[in-house]
mmCIF file of C-alpha atoms in Angstrom:
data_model
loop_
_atom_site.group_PDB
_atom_site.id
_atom_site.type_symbol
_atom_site.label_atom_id
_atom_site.label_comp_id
_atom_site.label_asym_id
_atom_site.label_seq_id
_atom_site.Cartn_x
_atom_site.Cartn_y
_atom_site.Cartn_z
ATOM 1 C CA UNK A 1 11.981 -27.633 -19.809
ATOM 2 C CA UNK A 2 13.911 -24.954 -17.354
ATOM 3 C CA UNK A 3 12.031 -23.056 -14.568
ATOM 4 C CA UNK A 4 12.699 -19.702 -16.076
ATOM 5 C CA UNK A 5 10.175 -21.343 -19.444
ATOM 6 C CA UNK A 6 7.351 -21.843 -17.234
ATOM 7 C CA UNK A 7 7.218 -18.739 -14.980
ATOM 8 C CA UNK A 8 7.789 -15.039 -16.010
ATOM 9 C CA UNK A 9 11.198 -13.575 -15.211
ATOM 10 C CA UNK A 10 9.602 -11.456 -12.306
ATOM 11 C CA UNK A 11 8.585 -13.865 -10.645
ATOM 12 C CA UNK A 12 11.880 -16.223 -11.292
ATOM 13 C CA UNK A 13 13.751 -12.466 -9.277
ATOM 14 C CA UNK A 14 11.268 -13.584 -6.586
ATOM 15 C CA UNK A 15 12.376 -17.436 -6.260
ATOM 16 C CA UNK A 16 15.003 -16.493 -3.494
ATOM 17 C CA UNK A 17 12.159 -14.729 -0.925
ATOM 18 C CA UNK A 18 9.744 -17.270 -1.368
ATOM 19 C CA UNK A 19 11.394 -19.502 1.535
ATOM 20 C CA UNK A 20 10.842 -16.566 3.870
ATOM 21 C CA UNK A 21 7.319 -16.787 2.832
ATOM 22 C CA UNK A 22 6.903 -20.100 4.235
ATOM 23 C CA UNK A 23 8.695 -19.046 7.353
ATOM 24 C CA UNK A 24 5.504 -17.561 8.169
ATOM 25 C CA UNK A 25 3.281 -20.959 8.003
ATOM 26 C CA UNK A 26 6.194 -22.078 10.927
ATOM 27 C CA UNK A 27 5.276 -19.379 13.009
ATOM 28 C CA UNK A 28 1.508 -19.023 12.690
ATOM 29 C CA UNK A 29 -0.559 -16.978 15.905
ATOM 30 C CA UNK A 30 -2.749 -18.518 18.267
ATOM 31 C CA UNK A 31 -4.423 -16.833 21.148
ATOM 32 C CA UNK A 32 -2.910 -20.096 23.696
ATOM 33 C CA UNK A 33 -0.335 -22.071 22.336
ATOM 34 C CA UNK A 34 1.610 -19.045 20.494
ATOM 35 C CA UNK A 35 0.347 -15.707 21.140
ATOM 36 C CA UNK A 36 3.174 -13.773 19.700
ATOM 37 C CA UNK A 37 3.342 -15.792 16.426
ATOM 38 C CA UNK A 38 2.362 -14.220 12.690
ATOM 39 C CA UNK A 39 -0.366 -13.442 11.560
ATOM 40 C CA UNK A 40 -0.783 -14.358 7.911
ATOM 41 C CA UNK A 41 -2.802 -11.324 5.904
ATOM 42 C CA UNK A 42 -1.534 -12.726 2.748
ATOM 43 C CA UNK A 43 -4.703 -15.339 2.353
ATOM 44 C CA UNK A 44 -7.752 -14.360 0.562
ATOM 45 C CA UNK A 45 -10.016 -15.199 3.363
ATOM 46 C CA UNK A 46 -9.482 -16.320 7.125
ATOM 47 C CA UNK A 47 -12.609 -17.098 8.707
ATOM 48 C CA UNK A 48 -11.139 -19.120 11.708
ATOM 49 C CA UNK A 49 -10.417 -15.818 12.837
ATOM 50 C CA UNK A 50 -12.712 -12.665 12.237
ATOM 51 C CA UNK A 51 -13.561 -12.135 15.271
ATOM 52 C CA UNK A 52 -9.607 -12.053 16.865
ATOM 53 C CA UNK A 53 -8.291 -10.743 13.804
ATOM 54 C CA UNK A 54 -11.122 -7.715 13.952
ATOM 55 C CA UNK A 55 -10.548 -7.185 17.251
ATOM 56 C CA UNK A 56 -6.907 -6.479 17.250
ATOM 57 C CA UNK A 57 -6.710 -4.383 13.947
ATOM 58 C CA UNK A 58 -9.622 -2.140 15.985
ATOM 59 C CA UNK A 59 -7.005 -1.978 18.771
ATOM 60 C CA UNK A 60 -4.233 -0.786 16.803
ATOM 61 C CA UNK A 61 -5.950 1.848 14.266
#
């Protein structure tokens, strides 16, 4: 069975990005240990951080 049999062909046009995708999980934000790291808005829900997420979308709008 190929790839391109299991998954539509929009998302087979897609395969090629989805290493910079997981780029992101390398270079994850924290307040202390890596401050000017990503933050991931791609997840349905981060609850770890409301409250610092909140907090800096407030200081940018």
């Amino acid at each position: 069975m190929s790839l391109e049999s299991c998954i539509s062909s929009r998302a087979v046009a897609y395969l090629p990005q989805a290493p910079k995708f997981f780029d992101v999980l390398d270079d994850l934000w924290h307040p202390i240990t890596n401050p000017g790291g990503i933050v991931n808005l791609g997840l349905a829900e981060n609850a770890l951080m409301h409250t610092e997420l909140t907090e800096f979308i407030n200081s940018k709008v």
